[in-house]
Amino acid sequence: MGSGCNYDGLDSFVKIPTIKFTKLFINGEFIDSISGKTLETIDPRTGEMIARVAEGDKEDVDLAVKAARHAFDSGPWPRLPGSERGRIMMKFADLIEENVEELAALDTIDAGKLFSTGKVRDIPVAASILRYYAGAADKIHGEVLKMSREFHAYTLREPIGVVGHIVPWNIPSVSFFIKVSPALAAGCTMVVKPAEQTPLSALYYAHLAKLAGIPDGVINVVTGFGPTAGAAISSHMDIDAVSFTGSTEVGRKVMQAAAASNLKVVSLELGGKSPLIIFDDADVDIAAQLALTGILFNKGEVCVASSRVYVQEGIYDQVVKKLVENAKAWVVGDPFDPKVQQGPQVDKKQFEKILSYIEHGKREGATLLTGGKPLGGKGYYIEPTIFTDFKEEMLIAKDEIFGPVMALAKFKTIEEAIERANNTRYGLAAGIVTKDLNVANTVSRSIRAGTIWINCYFAFGNDCPFGGYKMSGFGKDFGLEALHKYLKVKSVVTPLYNTPWL
Ligand code: NAI
Ligand code: MG
């Protein structure tokens, strides 16, 4: 037990669902991996195994790509009227909503996510993403072009083909549907590789896709490890596009593999070290609340976590006091318990990585204001942790920690805040807290990041494009921009009158 916050241990809230799906889903069937190998999926609340899941490798990816290729080249999905694809996707969304509790519980035992959040947010949001793109499926069209020469031309927007989706573990259900939904609406077929830490809900979604009437071969799910099954996707000669969310390090490998194989289209949603800037005119309670939730939501395992918080000098002491007070009262424990605000980190590797960053911060001379220790006798729980007096070159200020660890600093001027906020290789998101419109507008235009939240944080929406600048990647998720990632533009040209065609 730690002293930094409330720790509410395991026991009375355990609601482990029966695990129904553990095999690869290829061409509409659940099948074993060709090698017969399986991998363990672990409950981070205890470190114990939940189930063994098929371990797919290159040959399984080949099989899945073959099914997806066939479904694309000669199956009905890309040829259906968009309205019909939309109708089936709506049914898929309804089926998700009918199984909210079970799906939320699967993500809780696999990823350590709060069950209550899963029920009211992750799973309903997954269904809503499907519905957003279902509504777009019959609104895909090109343009008629009045060419400057005497030609008549128009563009067609065609599905890009077979897509590989490599999905992370931190928000398994939403990540799955951020990728799958626009690709389905576009008329693509796909191979999805969930993260090895969190395969369970993805396999359940494969089952629901079939029930909804999505034709065999359109969605294939290959569970397995990154360097084997994941790498087989990014280097595959018959996959037309790959969409990846995860670490910058692996994003680089995905891009290299795409370049070295068939030059497939790549989109990357990578990490971040997002700044939240709080100005003197901010309401202290609201600002502290935003900053703390910004780093502790989903135990800090969020690509846009507000891991660097800059507070203007006039209210710095008040914000620090409030932050530390609130961090100490933050409830860490079993994610099934409705009182709990923070569950365990996803796995032992992530737990140890976060603790080693904390040690680094202490060793390099940053001041630990609160937290810093693991919690509980078993499982991967960590105290909400706040460092201050850090230097910009310290690892805790530079690297994505992906855990409940905030780096907090004081600033004087707007110019200083902008400069420090931009002093990162990442550019995923940023937050600004101020009542002054001029300050908000100036700062939001000066920060090189894909999303700016003013007086809010985590304000995602299906219709609001999301994605990085700089080394946080490229290519947008959400919005119609994401639909266009899975479409190719074809130009069709014909002469008018007796135009000479050369
Ligand atoms: P990762 O980047 O290794 O994993 C993400 C996905 O990529 C998983 O499905 C994994 O199996 C796959 N993958 C791994 N190696 C691959 C390869 N060579 N080729 C193709 N696919 C591969 O991330 P990991 O190791 O789980 O976490 C490390 C750090 O990455 C975290 O601490 C965090 O900083 C960052 N991360 C960022 C995420 C985001 O949302 N931007 C999500 C997950 C991790
Ligand atoms: Mg990795």
Coordinates of C-alpha atoms and ligand atoms in Angstrom, one line a residue:
M1 CA 0.0 0.0 0.0
G2 CA 1.3 3.4 -0.8
S3 CA 0.8 6.6 1.1
G4 CA 0.4 9.0 -1.8
C5 CA -3.2 8.3 -2.6
N6 CA -6.1 6.1 -1.7
Y7 CA -5.5 2.5 -2.7
D8 CA -8.6 0.3 -2.8
G9 CA -7.5 -3.3 -3.2
L10 CA -8.8 -6.1 -5.3
D11 CA -11.6 -8.5 -4.3
S12 CA -15.2 -7.8 -4.2
F13 CA -15.8 -6.4 -7.7
V14 CA -14.5 -9.2 -9.8
K15 CA -16.9 -9.9 -12.7
I16 CA -14.7 -11.9 -15.1
P17 CA -16.8 -12.7 -18.1
T18 CA -16.5 -16.2 -19.8
I19 CA -14.0 -15.9 -22.6
K20 CA -15.8 -17.0 -25.7
F21 CA -13.4 -16.2 -28.6
T22 CA -9.7 -17.0 -28.5
K23 CA -8.9 -18.0 -32.1
L24 CA -7.9 -16.2 -35.2
F25 CA -10.8 -14.9 -37.3
I26 CA -10.1 -15.5 -41.0
N27 CA -12.6 -15.6 -43.8
G28 CA -15.5 -15.6 -41.5
E29 CA -14.3 -18.6 -39.3
F30 CA -12.5 -18.8 -36.0
I31 CA -9.5 -21.0 -36.6
D32 CA -6.3 -22.0 -34.8
S33 CA -3.0 -20.5 -35.9
I34 CA -1.1 -22.6 -38.5
S35 CA 1.7 -23.3 -36.0
G36 CA -0.8 -24.2 -33.3
K37 CA 0.9 -21.7 -31.0
T38 CA -0.9 -19.6 -28.4
L39 CA 0.0 -16.5 -26.4
E40 CA -1.1 -15.7 -22.8
T41 CA -3.3 -12.6 -22.2
I42 CA -2.7 -11.3 -18.7
D43 CA -5.0 -9.6 -16.2
P44 CA -3.0 -6.6 -15.0
R45 CA -5.0 -6.4 -11.8
T46 CA -3.2 -9.6 -10.7
G47 CA -0.5 -10.5 -13.2
E48 CA -2.3 -13.8 -13.8
M49 CA -3.3 -15.3 -17.1
I50 CA -6.9 -14.8 -18.3
A51 CA -6.8 -17.0 -21.4
R52 CA -4.6 -18.4 -24.1
V53 CA -5.2 -16.8 -27.5
A54 CA -4.0 -18.0 -30.9
E55 CA -0.6 -16.7 -31.8
G56 CA -0.7 -15.7 -35.4
D57 CA 2.4 -15.3 -37.5
K58 CA 3.4 -14.6 -41.1
E59 CA 1.6 -17.6 -42.6
D60 CA -1.6 -16.7 -40.8
V61 CA -1.3 -13.1 -42.0
D62 CA -0.9 -14.6 -45.5
L63 CA -4.1 -16.5 -45.1
A64 CA -5.9 -13.5 -43.8
V65 CA -4.6 -11.3 -46.7
K66 CA -5.7 -13.9 -49.2
A67 CA -9.2 -13.9 -47.8
A68 CA -9.3 -10.1 -47.7
R69 CA -7.9 -9.9 -51.3
H70 CA -10.6 -12.3 -52.5
A71 CA -13.3 -10.4 -50.7
F72 CA -12.0 -7.1 -52.3
D73 CA -11.4 -8.4 -55.8
S74 CA -14.5 -10.4 -56.3
G75 CA -16.7 -10.2 -53.2
P76 CA -19.8 -8.1 -52.7
W77 CA -18.5 -5.5 -50.1
P78 CA -16.8 -3.0 -52.3
R79 CA -19.6 -3.4 -54.9
L80 CA -22.5 -2.9 -52.6
P81 CA -24.4 0.4 -52.7
G82 CA -22.9 2.6 -50.0
S83 CA -26.3 2.7 -48.3
E84 CA -26.3 -1.1 -48.0
R85 CA -22.8 -1.0 -46.4
G86 CA -24.1 1.7 -44.1
R87 CA -27.2 -0.4 -43.1
I88 CA -25.0 -3.4 -42.2
M89 CA -22.6 -1.2 -40.2
M90 CA -25.6 0.3 -38.3
K91 CA -26.6 -3.3 -37.4
F92 CA -23.0 -4.0 -36.3
A93 CA -23.3 -0.9 -34.0
D94 CA -26.6 -2.1 -32.5
L95 CA -25.0 -5.5 -31.7
I96 CA -22.2 -3.7 -29.9
E97 CA -24.6 -1.8 -27.8
E98 CA -26.5 -5.0 -26.9
N99 CA -23.2 -6.4 -25.4
V100 CA -21.9 -3.3 -23.7
E101 CA -21.3 -4.9 -20.3
E102 CA -19.4 -7.9 -21.6
L103 CA -17.3 -5.9 -24.0
A104 CA -16.4 -3.3 -21.3
A105 CA -15.5 -6.2 -18.9
L106 CA -13.2 -7.7 -21.5
D107 CA -11.3 -4.4 -21.9
T108 CA -11.1 -4.1 -18.1
I109 CA -9.5 -7.5 -17.5
D110 CA -7.3 -7.2 -20.6
A111 CA -6.1 -3.6 -20.3
G112 CA -6.9 -2.6 -16.7
K113 CA -9.3 0.1 -17.9
L114 CA -12.1 1.4 -15.6
F115 CA -15.2 -0.7 -16.2
S116 CA -17.5 2.2 -15.5
T117 CA -15.8 4.3 -18.2
G118 CA -15.9 1.3 -20.6
K119 CA -19.7 1.1 -20.1
V120 CA -20.5 4.7 -20.6
R121 CA -17.7 5.8 -22.9
D122 CA -15.4 3.3 -24.7
I123 CA -18.0 0.8 -25.9
P124 CA -20.8 3.3 -26.8
V125 CA -18.2 5.5 -28.5
A126 CA -17.1 2.5 -30.5
A127 CA -20.7 2.0 -31.7
S128 CA -21.0 5.7 -32.4
I129 CA -17.9 5.8 -34.6
L130 CA -19.4 2.9 -36.7
R131 CA -22.6 4.9 -37.0
Y132 CA -20.8 8.1 -38.0
Y133 CA -19.1 6.3 -40.9
A134 CA -22.2 4.2 -41.7
G135 CA -23.9 7.5 -42.5
A136 CA -21.0 8.6 -44.7
A137 CA -20.9 5.3 -46.7
D138 CA -23.4 6.5 -49.3
K139 CA -22.0 10.0 -49.6
I140 CA -18.7 9.1 -51.3
H141 CA -18.4 10.7 -54.7
G142 CA -16.0 12.5 -56.9
E143 CA -16.2 15.8 -58.7
V144 CA -17.0 16.9 -62.3
L145 CA -14.0 18.8 -63.6
K146 CA -14.2 21.6 -66.1
M147 CA -10.8 21.2 -67.5
S148 CA -8.9 24.1 -68.9
R149 CA -8.4 22.2 -72.1
E150 CA -11.4 20.9 -74.1
F151 CA -11.9 17.8 -72.1
H152 CA -14.6 16.5 -69.9
A153 CA -13.4 14.8 -66.8
Y154 CA -14.6 13.5 -63.5
T155 CA -13.0 11.9 -60.5
L156 CA -14.1 8.6 -58.8
R157 CA -13.3 7.9 -55.2
E158 CA -12.5 4.2 -55.0
P159 CA -11.7 2.0 -52.0
I160 CA -7.9 1.7 -51.6
G161 CA -8.1 -2.1 -51.4
V162 CA -6.9 -4.4 -48.6
V163 CA -6.0 -2.5 -45.5
G164 CA -3.8 -3.7 -42.6
H165 CA -4.7 -2.1 -39.2
I166 CA -2.2 -2.4 -36.4
V167 CA -3.9 -1.5 -33.2
P168 CA -2.6 -0.5 -29.7
W169 CA -3.6 -1.7 -26.3
N170 CA -4.5 1.5 -24.4
I171 CA -8.0 2.0 -25.7
P172 CA -8.6 -1.3 -27.5
S173 CA -12.3 -0.9 -28.5
V174 CA -12.1 2.7 -29.7
S175 CA -8.8 2.2 -31.5
F176 CA -10.3 -0.8 -33.3
F177 CA -13.3 1.2 -34.6
I178 CA -11.4 4.3 -35.4
K179 CA -9.5 2.2 -37.9
V180 CA -12.1 -0.3 -39.0
S181 CA -15.2 2.0 -39.5
P182 CA -13.9 4.4 -42.1
A183 CA -12.3 1.5 -44.0
L184 CA -15.6 -0.4 -44.0
A185 CA -17.5 2.6 -45.2
A186 CA -15.0 3.1 -48.0
G187 CA -15.6 -0.4 -49.2
C188 CA -12.2 -1.8 -48.2
T189 CA -11.4 -5.2 -46.8
M190 CA -9.0 -5.7 -44.0
V191 CA -6.7 -7.5 -41.6
V192 CA -6.7 -6.3 -38.1
K193 CA -3.9 -7.1 -35.6
P194 CA -4.9 -6.1 -32.1
A195 CA -2.1 -5.6 -29.6
E196 CA -0.9 -8.8 -27.9
Q197 CA -1.8 -7.3 -24.5
T198 CA -5.5 -6.8 -25.5
P199 CA -6.8 -9.3 -28.0
L200 CA -10.1 -10.2 -26.4
S201 CA -12.5 -7.5 -27.4
A202 CA -11.2 -7.5 -31.0
L203 CA -12.1 -11.2 -31.4
Y204 CA -15.6 -10.5 -30.0
Y205 CA -16.0 -7.7 -32.6
A206 CA -15.1 -10.2 -35.3
H207 CA -18.0 -12.4 -34.1
L208 CA -20.4 -9.4 -34.0
A209 CA -19.3 -8.4 -37.5
K210 CA -20.3 -11.8 -38.9
L211 CA -23.7 -11.6 -37.0
A212 CA -24.3 -8.2 -38.5
G213 CA -23.9 -9.6 -42.0
I214 CA -20.5 -8.3 -42.9
P215 CA -19.4 -10.8 -45.6
D216 CA -16.7 -13.3 -44.9
G217 CA -13.2 -12.1 -45.6
V218 CA -14.0 -8.4 -45.2
I219 CA -12.8 -8.2 -41.5
N220 CA -10.1 -10.7 -40.5
V221 CA -8.5 -10.5 -37.1
V222 CA -5.1 -12.0 -36.5
T223 CA -3.9 -11.9 -32.9
G224 CA -0.2 -12.2 -32.4
F225 CA 3.0 -10.3 -31.5
G226 CA 4.3 -7.1 -33.2
P227 CA 7.6 -8.3 -34.6
T228 CA 6.0 -11.3 -36.2
A229 CA 2.3 -10.8 -37.1
G230 CA 2.6 -7.0 -37.1
A231 CA 5.7 -7.0 -39.2
A232 CA 4.1 -9.4 -41.7
I233 CA 1.3 -6.9 -42.2
S234 CA 3.6 -3.9 -42.8
S235 CA 5.8 -5.8 -45.2
H236 CA 3.1 -7.6 -47.1
M237 CA 3.1 -7.3 -50.9
D238 CA -0.7 -7.6 -51.2
I239 CA -1.8 -5.1 -48.6
D240 CA -2.5 -1.7 -50.1
A241 CA -2.4 0.5 -47.0
V242 CA -1.4 0.2 -43.4
S243 CA -2.8 2.2 -40.6
F244 CA -0.7 2.1 -37.4
T245 CA -1.2 3.4 -33.8
G246 CA 1.6 2.9 -31.3
S247 CA 5.1 3.9 -30.5
T248 CA 7.2 6.2 -32.7
E249 CA 9.9 3.6 -32.7
V250 CA 7.6 1.0 -34.3
G251 CA 6.0 3.6 -36.5
R252 CA 9.4 4.1 -38.1
K253 CA 9.7 0.3 -38.6
V254 CA 6.2 0.2 -40.2
M255 CA 7.2 2.9 -42.6
Q256 CA 10.5 1.3 -43.5
A257 CA 8.8 -2.1 -44.1
A258 CA 6.2 -0.4 -46.4
A259 CA 9.0 1.3 -48.3
A260 CA 10.9 -1.9 -48.7
S261 CA 8.0 -3.9 -49.9
N262 CA 5.2 -2.6 -52.1
L263 CA 5.2 1.2 -51.2
K264 CA 1.8 0.7 -49.5
V265 CA 0.2 3.9 -48.2
V266 CA 1.1 4.5 -44.5
S267 CA -0.7 6.4 -41.8
L268 CA 0.9 6.7 -38.3
E269 CA -0.7 7.8 -35.1
L270 CA 2.3 7.9 -32.7
G271 CA 3.1 9.1 -29.3
G272 CA 3.0 12.5 -27.7
K273 CA 4.3 14.7 -24.9
S274 CA 1.5 17.1 -24.9
P275 CA 1.7 20.4 -23.0
L276 CA -1.2 22.0 -21.1
I277 CA -0.6 25.7 -20.5
I278 CA -2.5 27.4 -17.7
F279 CA -2.6 31.2 -17.7
D280 CA -2.9 33.6 -14.7
D281 CA -6.6 34.4 -15.4
A282 CA -7.7 30.7 -15.2
D283 CA -10.0 29.4 -12.5
V284 CA -7.6 27.5 -10.3
D285 CA -10.0 24.6 -9.5
I286 CA -11.0 24.1 -13.1
A287 CA -7.4 24.3 -14.3
A288 CA -6.2 21.8 -11.7
Q289 CA -9.0 19.4 -12.5
L290 CA -8.2 19.6 -16.3
A291 CA -4.5 19.1 -15.6
L292 CA -4.9 16.1 -13.3
T293 CA -7.5 14.4 -15.5
G294 CA -5.4 15.1 -18.5
I295 CA -2.5 13.0 -17.1
L296 CA -4.4 10.5 -14.9
F297 CA -7.3 9.5 -17.2
N298 CA -6.8 5.8 -18.3
K299 CA -3.7 5.8 -15.9
G300 CA -1.8 8.0 -18.2
E301 CA -1.8 5.5 -21.0
V302 CA -3.2 8.0 -23.5
C303 CA -1.3 9.3 -26.5
V304 CA -2.6 12.8 -25.8
A305 CA -2.0 12.8 -22.0
S306 CA -1.1 16.2 -20.7
S307 CA 2.2 15.0 -19.4
R308 CA 3.8 18.5 -19.4
V309 CA 1.9 21.2 -17.4
Y310 CA 3.1 24.8 -17.6
V311 CA 1.5 27.2 -15.1
Q312 CA 1.9 31.0 -15.1
E313 CA 3.7 32.4 -12.1
G314 CA 0.8 34.4 -10.6
I315 CA -1.3 31.3 -9.8
Y316 CA 1.5 28.6 -9.8
D317 CA 1.5 28.1 -6.0
Q318 CA -2.3 27.8 -5.8
V319 CA -2.4 25.3 -8.7
V320 CA 0.4 23.2 -7.2
K321 CA -1.4 23.0 -3.9
K322 CA -4.6 21.9 -5.6
L323 CA -3.0 19.4 -7.8
V324 CA -1.1 17.7 -5.0
E325 CA -4.2 17.7 -2.8
N326 CA -6.3 16.1 -5.6
A327 CA -3.6 13.6 -6.6
K328 CA -3.5 12.4 -3.0
A329 CA -7.2 11.9 -2.9
W330 CA -7.3 10.1 -6.3
V331 CA -8.5 6.6 -5.9
V332 CA -6.3 3.8 -7.4
G333 CA -7.5 0.2 -7.3
D334 CA -9.6 -2.5 -8.9
P335 CA -11.0 -1.0 -12.1
F336 CA -14.3 -2.9 -11.6
D337 CA -14.9 -0.8 -8.4
P338 CA -17.1 2.2 -9.3
K339 CA -15.3 4.4 -6.7
V340 CA -11.9 3.8 -8.3
Q341 CA -10.5 6.5 -10.7
Q342 CA -7.3 4.6 -11.8
G343 CA -6.7 1.0 -12.5
P344 CA -3.4 -0.9 -13.1
Q345 CA -1.0 -0.2 -15.9
V346 CA -1.5 -2.6 -18.9
D347 CA 1.3 -5.0 -18.2
K348 CA 4.6 -5.7 -16.3
K349 CA 6.7 -4.1 -19.1
Q350 CA 4.8 -0.8 -19.1
F351 CA 4.7 -0.8 -15.2
E352 CA 8.5 -1.3 -15.0
K353 CA 9.0 1.3 -17.8
I354 CA 7.0 3.9 -15.9
L355 CA 8.8 3.2 -12.6
S356 CA 12.2 3.4 -14.2
Y357 CA 11.3 6.9 -15.6
I358 CA 10.3 7.9 -12.1
E359 CA 13.6 6.7 -10.8
H360 CA 15.3 8.7 -13.6
G361 CA 13.4 11.8 -12.6
K362 CA 14.6 11.5 -9.0
R363 CA 18.2 10.7 -9.9
E364 CA 18.4 13.6 -12.4
G365 CA 17.3 16.0 -9.6
A366 CA 13.7 16.8 -10.3
T367 CA 11.5 17.4 -7.2
L368 CA 8.9 14.7 -6.5
L369 CA 5.9 16.5 -5.2
T370 CA 3.7 13.4 -4.7
G371 CA 3.5 9.8 -5.6
G372 CA 6.4 7.9 -7.2
K373 CA 5.7 4.4 -5.9
P374 CA 4.0 1.2 -6.9
L375 CA 0.8 0.3 -5.0
G376 CA -0.6 -3.0 -3.7
G377 CA 0.9 -6.4 -3.3
K378 CA 0.1 -7.6 -6.8
G379 CA -0.9 -6.2 -10.1
Y380 CA 0.6 -3.2 -11.8
Y381 CA -0.7 -0.2 -9.9
I382 CA 1.3 3.1 -9.6
E383 CA 0.6 6.2 -7.5
P384 CA -0.3 9.4 -9.3
T385 CA 3.0 11.1 -9.6
I386 CA 4.0 14.8 -10.0
F387 CA 7.5 16.1 -10.6
T388 CA 8.5 19.8 -10.7
D389 CA 11.8 21.7 -11.0
F390 CA 12.7 19.6 -14.0
K391 CA 15.0 20.7 -16.8
E392 CA 13.8 20.5 -20.4
E393 CA 16.5 18.0 -21.3
M394 CA 15.6 15.5 -18.6
L395 CA 14.0 12.3 -19.8
I396 CA 10.8 12.9 -17.8
A397 CA 10.3 16.1 -19.8
K398 CA 11.3 14.7 -23.2
D399 CA 10.0 11.1 -23.5
E400 CA 6.5 9.8 -23.7
I401 CA 6.2 7.9 -20.4
F402 CA 2.6 6.7 -20.9
G403 CA 1.8 6.5 -17.3
P404 CA 0.4 8.6 -14.4
V405 CA 3.5 10.9 -14.3
M406 CA 3.2 14.7 -14.7
A407 CA 6.1 17.2 -15.3
L408 CA 5.0 20.5 -13.8
A409 CA 6.7 23.9 -14.4
K410 CA 6.2 27.6 -13.9
F411 CA 6.4 30.2 -16.7
K412 CA 6.4 34.0 -16.9
T413 CA 5.4 35.2 -20.4
I414 CA 3.3 33.9 -23.3
E415 CA 6.4 33.8 -25.5
E416 CA 8.1 31.5 -22.9
A417 CA 5.1 29.3 -22.7
I418 CA 4.9 28.9 -26.5
E419 CA 8.6 28.2 -26.8
R420 CA 8.6 25.5 -24.0
A421 CA 5.4 23.9 -25.3
N422 CA 7.0 23.5 -28.7
N423 CA 10.3 22.2 -27.3
T424 CA 9.5 18.6 -28.1
R425 CA 9.9 16.2 -31.0
Y426 CA 6.2 15.4 -30.7
G427 CA 3.1 17.3 -31.8
L428 CA 0.0 15.5 -31.1
A429 CA -2.1 17.8 -28.9
A430 CA -2.0 20.8 -26.5
G431 CA -4.3 22.4 -24.0
I432 CA -4.7 26.1 -23.1
V433 CA -6.6 27.4 -20.1
T434 CA -7.4 31.1 -20.2
K435 CA -10.4 33.4 -20.4
D436 CA -8.5 35.8 -22.7
L437 CA -9.6 35.1 -26.3
N438 CA -6.5 36.9 -27.7
V439 CA -4.2 34.7 -25.7
A440 CA -6.1 31.5 -26.7
N441 CA -5.9 32.4 -30.4
T442 CA -2.3 33.5 -30.3
V443 CA -1.1 30.4 -28.5
S444 CA -3.3 27.9 -30.5
R445 CA -1.8 29.2 -33.8
S446 CA 1.7 29.1 -32.4
I447 CA 1.8 25.5 -31.2
R448 CA 2.8 22.9 -33.7
A449 CA 0.3 20.1 -32.8
G450 CA -2.6 18.5 -34.5
T451 CA -5.2 19.3 -31.9
I452 CA -5.6 22.2 -29.5
W453 CA -8.1 22.1 -26.7
I454 CA -9.0 25.5 -25.2
N455 CA -10.6 25.3 -21.8
C456 CA -11.2 21.6 -22.2
Y457 CA -9.2 18.4 -22.7
F458 CA -9.8 15.1 -24.4
A459 CA -12.6 16.8 -26.3
F460 CA -12.7 14.2 -29.1
G461 CA -15.5 13.8 -31.5
N462 CA -16.3 11.5 -34.4
D463 CA -16.4 14.5 -36.7
C464 CA -13.2 16.2 -35.5
P465 CA -10.0 15.1 -37.3
F466 CA -7.3 13.9 -35.0
G467 CA -3.6 13.2 -35.7
G468 CA -0.1 14.4 -35.2
Y469 CA 2.4 17.0 -36.4
K470 CA 6.2 16.3 -36.2
M471 CA 7.1 12.9 -34.8
S472 CA 3.6 12.2 -33.6
G473 CA 2.9 10.9 -37.1
F474 CA 0.7 11.8 -40.0
G475 CA -2.7 10.9 -41.4
K476 CA -5.9 11.7 -39.6
D477 CA -8.3 9.5 -37.6
F478 CA -11.9 10.7 -37.2
G479 CA -13.9 13.0 -39.4
L480 CA -14.2 12.6 -43.2
E481 CA -10.4 13.0 -43.4
A482 CA -10.1 9.5 -42.1
L483 CA -12.6 8.2 -44.7
H484 CA -10.4 9.7 -47.4
K485 CA -7.4 7.8 -46.1
Y486 CA -9.1 4.6 -47.3
L487 CA -10.1 6.1 -50.7
K488 CA -8.1 6.6 -53.9
V489 CA -9.0 9.3 -56.5
K490 CA -9.2 8.1 -60.1
S491 CA -9.5 10.7 -62.9
V492 CA -11.5 9.8 -66.0
V493 CA -11.0 12.1 -69.0
T494 CA -12.7 12.2 -72.4
P495 CA -12.4 14.8 -75.3
L496 CA -15.2 17.3 -75.9
Y497 CA -16.4 18.0 -79.5
N498 CA -13.6 17.3 -81.9
T499 CA -10.8 18.2 -79.6
P500 CA -7.5 16.8 -80.8
W501 CA -6.6 14.3 -78.1
L502 CA -2.9 15.1 -78.1
Ligands
NAI1 P1 4.2 -0.8 -29.8 O1 4.3 0.4 -30.8 O2 5.2 -1.8 -29.8 O3 2.7 -1.5 -30.1 C1 1.7 -1.0 -30.8 C2 1.2 -2.1 -31.8 O4 2.3 -2.3 -32.8 C3 0.9 -3.4 -31.2 O5 -0.2 -4.0 -31.9 C4 2.2 -4.2 -31.5 O6 2.0 -5.6 -31.6 C5 2.6 -3.7 -32.9 N1 4.0 -3.9 -33.2 C6 5.1 -4.0 -32.4 N2 6.2 -4.1 -33.1 C7 5.8 -4.2 -34.4 C8 6.6 -4.3 -35.6 N3 7.9 -4.5 -35.7 N4 5.9 -4.3 -36.8 C9 4.5 -4.1 -36.8 N5 3.8 -3.9 -35.7 C10 4.4 -4.0 -34.5 O7 4.0 -0.2 -28.4 P2 4.3 -0.9 -27.0 O8 5.7 -1.6 -27.0 O9 3.2 -1.8 -26.6 O10 4.4 0.3 -26.0 C11 5.6 1.1 -26.0 C12 5.3 2.6 -25.9 O11 4.7 3.0 -27.1 C13 4.4 3.0 -24.8 O12 5.0 3.1 -23.6 C14 3.9 4.3 -25.3 O13 4.8 5.3 -25.1 C15 3.8 4.1 -26.8 N6 2.4 3.8 -27.3 C16 1.7 4.8 -27.9 C17 0.4 4.5 -28.2 C18 -0.4 5.6 -28.8 O14 -1.6 5.6 -28.7 N7 0.1 6.5 -29.6 C19 -0.3 3.2 -28.0 C20 0.6 2.2 -27.5 C21 1.9 2.5 -27.1
MG2 MG 6.6 -2.9 -28.4

